[in-house]
Short mmCIF file of C-alpha atoms and ligand atoms in Angstrom, two decimals:
data_model
loop_
_atom_site.label_atom_id
_atom_site.label_comp_id
_atom_site.label_asym_id
_atom_site.label_seq_id
_atom_site.Cartn_x
_atom_site.Cartn_y
_atom_site.Cartn_z
CA MET A 145 136.53 63.33 26.17
CA LYS A 146 135.39 66.93 26.62
CA LYS A 147 135.43 68.49 30.08
CA SER A 148 135.22 71.98 31.49
CA ILE A 149 137.40 72.60 34.49
CA VAL A 150 137.21 75.64 36.74
CA LEU A 151 140.48 76.75 38.32
CA LEU A 152 140.37 78.71 41.58
CA PRO A 153 143.99 79.63 42.37
CA GLY A 154 143.19 81.69 45.49
CA ASP A 155 145.93 83.07 47.72
CA GLY A 156 149.51 82.55 48.90
CA ILE A 157 151.04 79.53 47.21
CA GLY A 158 147.61 78.69 45.73
CA PRO A 159 148.34 80.19 42.29
CA GLU A 160 151.71 78.46 41.89
CA VAL A 161 150.42 75.00 42.82
CA THR A 162 147.33 75.55 40.66
CA ARG A 163 149.61 76.23 37.69
CA ALA A 164 151.41 72.95 38.39
CA ALA A 165 148.15 70.99 38.57
CA ALA A 166 146.70 72.67 35.47
CA THR A 167 149.84 71.89 33.47
CA VAL A 168 149.52 68.20 34.31
CA LEU A 169 145.85 68.26 33.27
CA ARG A 170 146.68 70.16 30.06
CA GLU A 171 149.40 67.69 29.15
CA ALA A 172 147.14 64.73 29.85
CA GLY A 173 144.51 66.33 27.60
CA HIS A 174 147.03 67.06 24.89
CA GLU A 175 148.78 63.67 24.80
CA PHE A 176 145.63 61.58 25.15
CA HIS A 177 143.46 63.78 22.91
CA HIS A 178 140.93 65.02 25.40
CA GLN A 179 139.38 68.45 25.21
CA PHE A 180 139.88 70.02 28.61
CA GLU A 181 138.72 73.61 28.77
CA PHE A 182 139.91 75.77 31.64
CA GLU A 183 138.37 78.87 33.13
CA GLU A 184 139.87 80.74 36.06
CA PHE A 185 137.93 82.60 38.78
CA PRO A 186 138.90 84.45 41.97
CA ILE A 187 138.20 83.12 45.45
CA GLY A 188 139.35 83.98 48.97
CA GLY A 189 141.54 87.01 49.58
CA ALA A 190 142.13 87.47 45.85
CA ALA A 191 138.36 87.75 45.40
CA ILE A 192 138.02 90.17 48.33
CA ASP A 193 140.58 92.40 46.65
CA ALA A 194 139.14 92.06 43.14
CA ALA A 195 135.41 91.89 43.79
CA GLY A 196 134.82 92.80 47.44
CA ALA A 197 133.67 89.32 48.54
CA PRO A 198 135.49 86.03 49.22
CA LEU A 199 133.09 84.10 46.98
CA PRO A 200 131.77 86.29 44.15
CA ASN A 201 128.54 85.08 42.48
CA ALA A 202 130.35 84.64 39.17
CA THR A 203 132.76 82.18 40.82
CA LEU A 204 129.98 80.10 42.37
CA ASP A 205 127.96 80.13 39.12
CA ALA A 206 130.95 78.97 37.09
CA CYS A 207 131.65 76.16 39.58
CA ARG A 208 128.02 75.02 39.37
CA LYS A 209 128.34 74.63 35.60
CA ALA A 210 131.76 72.94 35.60
CA ASP A 211 132.55 69.24 35.28
CA ALA A 212 135.24 69.57 37.94
CA ILE A 213 136.85 72.27 40.05
CA PHE A 214 140.44 72.68 41.18
CA LEU A 215 141.20 74.95 44.12
CA GLY A 216 144.68 76.07 45.21
CA ALA A 217 144.39 77.62 48.69
CA VAL A 218 142.82 80.58 50.46
CA GLY A 219 143.83 82.92 53.27
CA GLY A 220 146.76 85.07 54.32
CA PRO A 221 147.94 87.68 56.82
CA LYS A 222 146.62 90.52 54.69
CA TRP A 223 143.03 89.52 55.55
CA ASP A 224 143.63 88.21 59.09
CA ALA A 225 141.98 91.15 60.82
CA LEU A 226 138.62 90.53 59.11
CA PRO A 227 135.77 88.95 61.11
CA VAL A 228 135.15 85.22 60.62
CA GLY A 229 132.32 85.56 58.07
CA LYS A 230 134.26 87.97 55.85
CA ARG A 231 137.62 86.21 55.74
CA PRO A 232 139.00 84.40 52.68
CA GLU A 233 138.30 81.06 54.40
CA SER A 234 134.59 81.87 54.53
CA GLY A 235 134.63 81.93 50.72
CA LEU A 236 135.91 78.37 50.65
CA LEU A 237 133.33 77.25 53.20
CA ALA A 238 130.54 78.99 51.27
CA LEU A 239 131.73 77.30 48.10
CA ARG A 240 131.77 73.86 49.72
CA GLN A 241 128.28 74.52 51.03
CA GLY A 242 127.02 76.12 47.82
CA LEU A 243 128.11 73.08 45.83
CA GLY A 244 126.66 70.66 48.37
CA LEU A 245 130.09 69.09 48.91
CA PHE A 246 129.65 66.95 52.00
CA VAL A 247 132.40 64.40 51.42
CA ASN A 248 136.11 65.13 51.59
CA VAL A 249 138.54 62.29 50.97
CA ARG A 250 142.17 62.77 51.96
CA PRO A 251 144.44 59.88 50.97
CA VAL A 252 147.62 59.73 53.01
CA LYS A 253 150.00 57.34 51.33
CA LEU A 254 153.72 57.01 51.79
CA LEU A 255 155.67 57.79 48.63
CA GLU A 256 158.47 55.25 48.74
CA PRO A 257 161.33 57.65 47.81
CA LEU A 258 160.34 59.85 50.77
CA ARG A 259 160.42 57.11 53.42
CA LEU A 260 163.43 58.60 55.19
CA ILE A 261 161.94 62.02 55.80
CA SER A 262 159.08 60.69 57.90
CA PRO A 263 159.32 61.75 61.56
CA LEU A 264 158.41 58.15 62.46
CA LYS A 265 160.84 55.29 62.87
CA PRO A 266 160.65 52.97 59.84
CA GLU A 267 159.16 50.12 61.87
CA ARG A 268 156.27 52.33 62.94
CA LEU A 269 155.76 53.93 59.55
CA GLY A 270 155.49 50.63 57.67
CA ASP A 271 153.74 51.06 54.32
CA LEU A 272 151.44 53.77 55.53
CA ASP A 273 148.42 54.02 53.27
CA LEU A 274 145.19 55.34 54.73
CA GLU A 275 142.29 57.53 53.78
CA ILE A 276 140.57 60.12 55.90
CA VAL A 277 136.92 60.62 55.03
CA ARG A 278 136.04 63.99 56.47
CA GLU A 279 132.47 65.28 56.71
CA LEU A 280 132.60 68.63 54.93
CA ALA A 281 129.25 70.38 55.08
CA GLY A 282 128.26 70.36 58.75
CA GLY A 283 129.52 70.30 62.31
CA MET A 284 131.18 73.21 64.03
CA TYR A 285 132.20 74.81 60.73
CA PHE A 286 128.58 75.56 59.92
CA GLY A 287 126.88 75.51 63.33
CA GLU A 288 125.40 78.49 65.09
CA ARG A 289 128.06 80.90 66.27
CA GLY A 290 128.32 84.32 67.73
CA THR A 291 129.58 86.59 70.46
CA THR A 292 127.81 88.03 73.48
CA HIS A 293 128.69 90.72 75.99
CA GLU A 294 127.40 90.38 79.52
CA LYS A 295 128.50 92.45 82.49
CA GLY A 296 131.53 93.59 80.59
CA ILE A 297 132.60 90.06 79.74
CA GLU A 298 132.87 89.03 76.14
CA ARG A 299 131.99 85.46 75.17
CA ALA A 300 132.20 83.72 71.81
CA PHE A 301 130.66 80.41 70.84
CA ASP A 302 130.54 77.90 67.99
CA THR A 303 128.18 74.97 67.90
CA GLU A 304 128.83 71.39 66.92
CA SER A 305 125.68 69.75 65.63
CA TYR A 306 124.88 66.83 63.34
CA SER A 307 121.61 65.30 62.23
CA THR A 308 121.10 61.59 61.54
CA PRO A 309 120.82 62.06 57.73
CA GLU A 310 124.02 64.14 57.67
CA ILE A 311 125.86 61.34 59.48
CA GLU A 312 124.29 58.61 57.37
CA ARG A 313 125.31 60.08 54.03
CA ILE A 314 128.96 60.55 54.98
CA ALA A 315 129.08 57.16 56.70
CA ALA A 316 127.64 55.48 53.59
CA PHE A 317 130.46 56.99 51.57
CA ALA A 318 133.09 55.84 54.08
CA PHE A 319 131.71 52.29 54.25
CA THR A 320 131.72 52.06 50.44
CA ARG A 321 135.27 53.37 50.35
CA ALA A 322 136.29 50.78 52.97
CA GLU A 323 134.61 48.01 50.96
CA ALA A 324 136.82 48.92 48.01
CA ARG A 325 139.97 48.88 50.15
CA SER A 326 140.83 46.56 53.02
CA ARG A 327 137.32 46.58 54.56
CA ARG A 328 138.31 48.26 57.79
CA LEU A 329 136.66 51.44 58.94
CA CYS A 330 137.54 53.43 62.03
CA SER A 331 135.00 56.08 63.01
CA VAL A 332 136.46 58.85 65.14
CA ASP A 333 134.38 60.82 67.65
CA LYS A 334 134.30 62.15 71.21
CA ALA A 335 131.27 60.18 72.34
CA ASN A 336 132.45 60.16 75.97
CA VAL A 337 131.78 63.91 76.13
CA LEU A 338 129.72 65.27 73.20
CA SER A 339 126.05 64.54 72.44
CA SER A 340 126.67 65.12 68.73
CA SER A 341 129.33 62.40 68.95
CA GLN A 342 126.92 60.04 70.68
CA LEU A 343 124.48 60.42 67.80
CA TRP A 344 127.40 60.04 65.40
CA ARG A 345 128.49 56.76 67.00
CA ARG A 346 124.94 55.37 67.25
CA THR A 347 124.22 56.21 63.61
CA VAL A 348 127.49 54.81 62.28
CA THR A 349 126.98 51.63 64.33
CA ALA A 350 123.49 51.19 62.87
CA MET A 351 124.86 51.71 59.35
CA GLY A 352 127.37 48.97 60.08
CA THR A 353 124.63 46.35 59.74
CA VAL A 354 124.15 47.44 56.12
CA TYR A 355 127.85 46.72 55.46
CA PRO A 356 128.48 43.48 57.37
CA ASN A 357 131.66 42.78 55.41
CA VAL A 358 133.33 45.96 56.76
CA LYS A 359 135.01 45.66 60.14
CA LEU A 360 133.85 48.75 62.01
CA GLU A 361 135.71 50.20 64.95
CA HIS A 362 135.10 53.38 66.98
CA MET A 363 137.82 55.49 68.53
CA TYR A 364 137.83 58.66 70.61
CA VAL A 365 139.57 61.48 68.80
CA ASP A 366 142.27 61.99 71.44
CA ASN A 367 143.18 58.32 71.26
CA ALA A 368 143.02 58.38 67.44
CA ALA A 369 145.51 61.27 67.39
CA MET A 370 147.83 59.22 69.58
CA GLN A 371 147.33 55.96 67.69
CA LEU A 372 148.17 57.73 64.43
CA THR A 373 151.67 58.39 65.66
CA LEU A 374 152.09 55.12 67.57
CA LYS A 375 150.81 52.69 64.96
CA PRO A 376 149.41 54.41 61.87
CA THR A 377 149.29 51.19 59.86
CA GLN A 378 146.38 49.95 62.01
CA PHE A 379 144.16 52.36 60.03
CA ASP A 380 142.70 51.98 56.60
CA VAL A 381 139.68 54.27 56.20
CA MET A 382 139.09 56.79 59.00
CA LEU A 383 135.73 58.53 59.14
CA SER A 384 135.26 61.73 61.06
CA THR A 385 133.51 65.04 61.51
CA ASN A 386 134.44 68.24 59.74
CA MET A 387 136.52 69.53 62.67
CA PHE A 388 138.23 66.30 63.76
CA GLY A 389 138.92 65.38 60.11
CA ASP A 390 140.61 68.74 59.55
CA ILE A 391 142.92 68.18 62.52
CA LEU A 392 143.69 64.49 61.99
CA SER A 393 144.49 64.99 58.31
CA ASP A 394 147.25 67.50 59.08
CA GLU A 395 148.69 65.08 61.62
CA ALA A 396 148.53 62.14 59.23
CA ALA A 397 150.13 64.26 56.50
CA ALA A 398 153.14 64.95 58.68
CA LEU A 399 153.71 61.20 59.08
CA VAL A 400 154.45 60.75 55.39
CA GLY A 401 156.82 63.72 55.35
CA SER A 402 154.97 66.93 54.57
CA ILE A 403 151.52 68.43 54.38
CA GLY A 404 152.56 69.61 50.92
CA LEU A 405 152.15 66.06 49.61
CA ILE A 406 148.50 65.42 50.38
CA PRO A 407 145.67 65.80 47.87
CA SER A 408 141.94 65.78 48.47
CA ALA A 409 138.70 65.28 46.61
CA SER A 410 135.30 66.58 47.64
CA PHE A 411 132.03 65.14 46.41
CA GLY A 412 128.43 66.07 46.87
CA THR A 413 125.38 67.05 44.93
CA SER A 414 127.12 68.87 42.05
CA ALA A 415 130.60 69.09 40.49
CA PRO A 416 133.43 67.55 42.51
CA MET A 417 136.25 69.74 43.78
CA PHE A 418 139.93 68.88 44.15
CA GLU A 419 142.34 70.70 46.41
CA PRO A 420 145.63 70.05 48.17
CA ILE A 421 145.15 70.15 51.93
CA HIS A 422 148.11 72.41 52.71
CA GLY A 423 146.56 75.85 52.68
CA SER A 424 148.07 79.13 51.47
CA ALA A 425 151.39 78.86 53.40
CA PRO A 426 152.04 82.63 53.67
CA SER A 427 155.68 82.11 54.69
CA LEU A 428 156.40 80.45 51.31
CA SER A 429 154.27 82.74 49.20
CA GLY A 430 156.05 84.44 46.29
CA LYS A 431 159.29 82.54 46.90
CA ASP A 432 158.77 79.72 44.37
CA MET A 433 159.31 77.26 47.22
CA ALA A 434 155.95 75.48 47.40
CA ASN A 435 155.62 71.75 47.05
CA PRO A 436 153.36 71.15 44.04
CA ILE A 437 152.87 67.42 44.77
CA GLY A 438 149.62 67.73 46.79
CA ALA A 439 148.15 69.79 43.96
CA ILE A 440 149.40 67.43 41.26
CA LEU A 441 147.97 64.41 43.08
CA SER A 442 144.68 66.29 43.42
CA ALA A 443 144.72 66.68 39.64
CA THR A 444 145.37 62.95 39.15
CA MET A 445 142.46 62.21 41.52
CA MET A 446 140.32 64.33 39.21
CA LEU A 447 141.53 62.37 36.20
CA ARG A 448 141.08 58.95 37.79
CA ASP A 449 138.14 59.27 40.17
CA THR A 450 135.95 61.69 38.25
CA PHE A 451 136.85 61.36 34.59
CA GLY A 452 137.72 57.65 34.79
CA LEU A 453 141.09 58.33 33.10
CA SER A 454 143.32 56.00 35.07
CA LEU A 455 145.98 55.60 32.38
CA GLU A 456 146.48 59.36 32.27
CA ALA A 457 146.60 59.52 36.09
CA ASP A 458 149.06 56.60 36.30
CA TRP A 459 151.25 58.30 33.71
CA ALA A 460 151.55 61.50 35.74
CA GLU A 461 151.96 59.70 39.07
CA GLN A 462 154.60 57.28 37.82
CA SER A 463 156.54 60.16 36.28
CA LEU A 464 156.32 61.99 39.61
CA VAL A 465 157.75 59.04 41.53
CA ARG A 466 160.58 58.76 38.98
CA VAL A 467 161.48 62.40 39.52
CA LEU A 468 161.54 61.82 43.29
CA ASN A 469 163.66 58.73 42.73
CA THR A 470 166.35 60.89 41.15
CA GLY A 471 166.58 62.80 44.44
CA VAL A 472 164.91 66.01 43.30
CA ARG A 473 163.21 67.69 46.27
CA THR A 474 161.39 70.88 47.16
CA ALA A 475 162.55 72.37 50.49
CA ASP A 476 159.81 70.82 52.66
CA ILE A 477 160.72 67.26 51.67
CA ALA A 478 164.51 67.52 51.52
CA GLU A 479 166.66 65.62 53.99
CA PRO A 480 168.79 67.98 56.08
CA GLY A 481 171.74 69.35 54.16
CA LYS A 482 170.49 68.06 50.80
CA LYS A 483 170.03 70.22 47.74
CA THR A 484 166.58 71.57 47.00
CA VAL A 485 164.89 72.89 43.87
CA ALA A 486 162.30 75.60 43.35
CA CYS A 487 158.69 74.70 42.72
CA SER A 488 158.95 75.79 39.07
CA VAL A 489 162.10 73.71 38.55
CA PHE A 490 160.42 70.66 40.07
CA ASN A 491 157.52 71.16 37.66
CA ASP A 492 159.83 71.48 34.65
CA MET A 493 161.59 68.26 35.65
CA LEU A 494 158.26 66.51 36.05
CA HIS A 495 157.16 67.60 32.60
CA ASP A 496 160.39 66.41 31.00
CA GLU A 497 159.91 63.08 32.76
CA MET A 498 156.28 62.89 31.64
CA GLN A 499 157.42 63.44 28.06
CA ARG A 500 160.08 60.76 28.33
CA THR A 501 157.64 58.32 29.92
CA PHE A 502 155.07 59.01 27.22
CA GLU A 503 157.50 58.56 24.34
CA HIS A 504 158.79 55.39 25.91
CA ALA A 505 155.24 54.08 26.37
CA GLU A 506 154.30 54.92 22.79
CA LYS A 507 157.27 52.93 21.55
CA TYR A 508 157.31 50.00 23.94
CA GLY A 509 153.91 50.02 25.66
CA TRP A 510 152.88 51.01 29.15
CA GLY A 511 154.43 49.33 32.13
CA VAL A 512 157.58 48.23 30.27
C1 LIG B 19 141.56 72.47 54.99
C2 LIG B 19 141.79 73.88 55.49
C3 LIG B 19 140.46 74.62 55.51
C4 LIG B 19 139.53 73.89 56.45
C5 LIG B 19 140.55 76.11 55.87
C6 LIG B 19 141.46 76.87 54.96
C7 LIG B 19 139.19 76.76 55.92
O1 LIG B 19 142.39 73.85 56.74
O2 LIG B 19 141.01 72.32 53.88
O3 LIG B 19 141.95 71.54 55.69
O4 LIG B 19 139.61 74.07 57.66
O5 LIG B 19 138.71 73.10 55.95
MG1 LIG B 20 143.07 71.93 57.32
#
């Protein structure tokens, strides 16, 4: 298999987790004889510094031609004073929009060796395994915004707006995803207050008749936030807007131990993009303390969901769980008082384990 992959390391811990993800992809290519070609481009603050814009044309062009894109993270205190449209984050939003990426899937699944670090009691946590389907190309992120000055008073506004087709296309994805899982879909909105949410709920309800085998439920976002901590196992696939999905995915991530663990995949009209959901984590930047797991699982989503290489993805994921089983932890997922390793050390241990697993599999077969 021949694939061209664009790497966008970005800012903060972005470059170090991108290295971790790229190494897993490179090793999968090497061991299983695929030709993965990598090209790296700047985005976010790194691109502002290098090229004067958070999404240079060359970066967008390269992404348009790629088979898949991996993004680390964008943003940082250095660029915090910039206005909204010029910040590193605006580069990521422009990229999502430029690539027509309207779907963002965020799987939140408990990794068994990390059960004890969850903030939830074990009986509430259960075998947490859900997916958040976040609309990625509309809503308040892309609505009309601005500031006004009237009689010496400054006002700023952002607009939440969705059209029926925008809701239908993301709902269709979520229903299909639910069909492939446990056939339960919870659509999250604020239809008791927002008109955009009323259209959202009406549209999703109408779509429900197309998928009669999926049990559809609606929940207000405030209740959904509460239910996530009270009884997260009631959820399977959660569908939501760009804004609510952003918020709920951070909350759900915390339930399984750390936001550093959660991958994501974005799909749309051109190449898919894979990114951990954690962001640039300025306080960890340059300290070799990042958790590379969200990035690595984003890479295995690329292998499995986009390239159809499930053996390669299983290989990396099983090796990862074995490393965790030996008690090796980055700081964010260590139990209090337990020893931690640096991000680079964790990666080295993973690669040793991947080698061992591969040699074992070559000799005895997979799954032995
Ligand atoms: C995420 C992040 C981004 C978002 C930021 C960095 C623009 O929080 O991917 O969840 O809000 O989409
Ligand atoms: Mg976020």
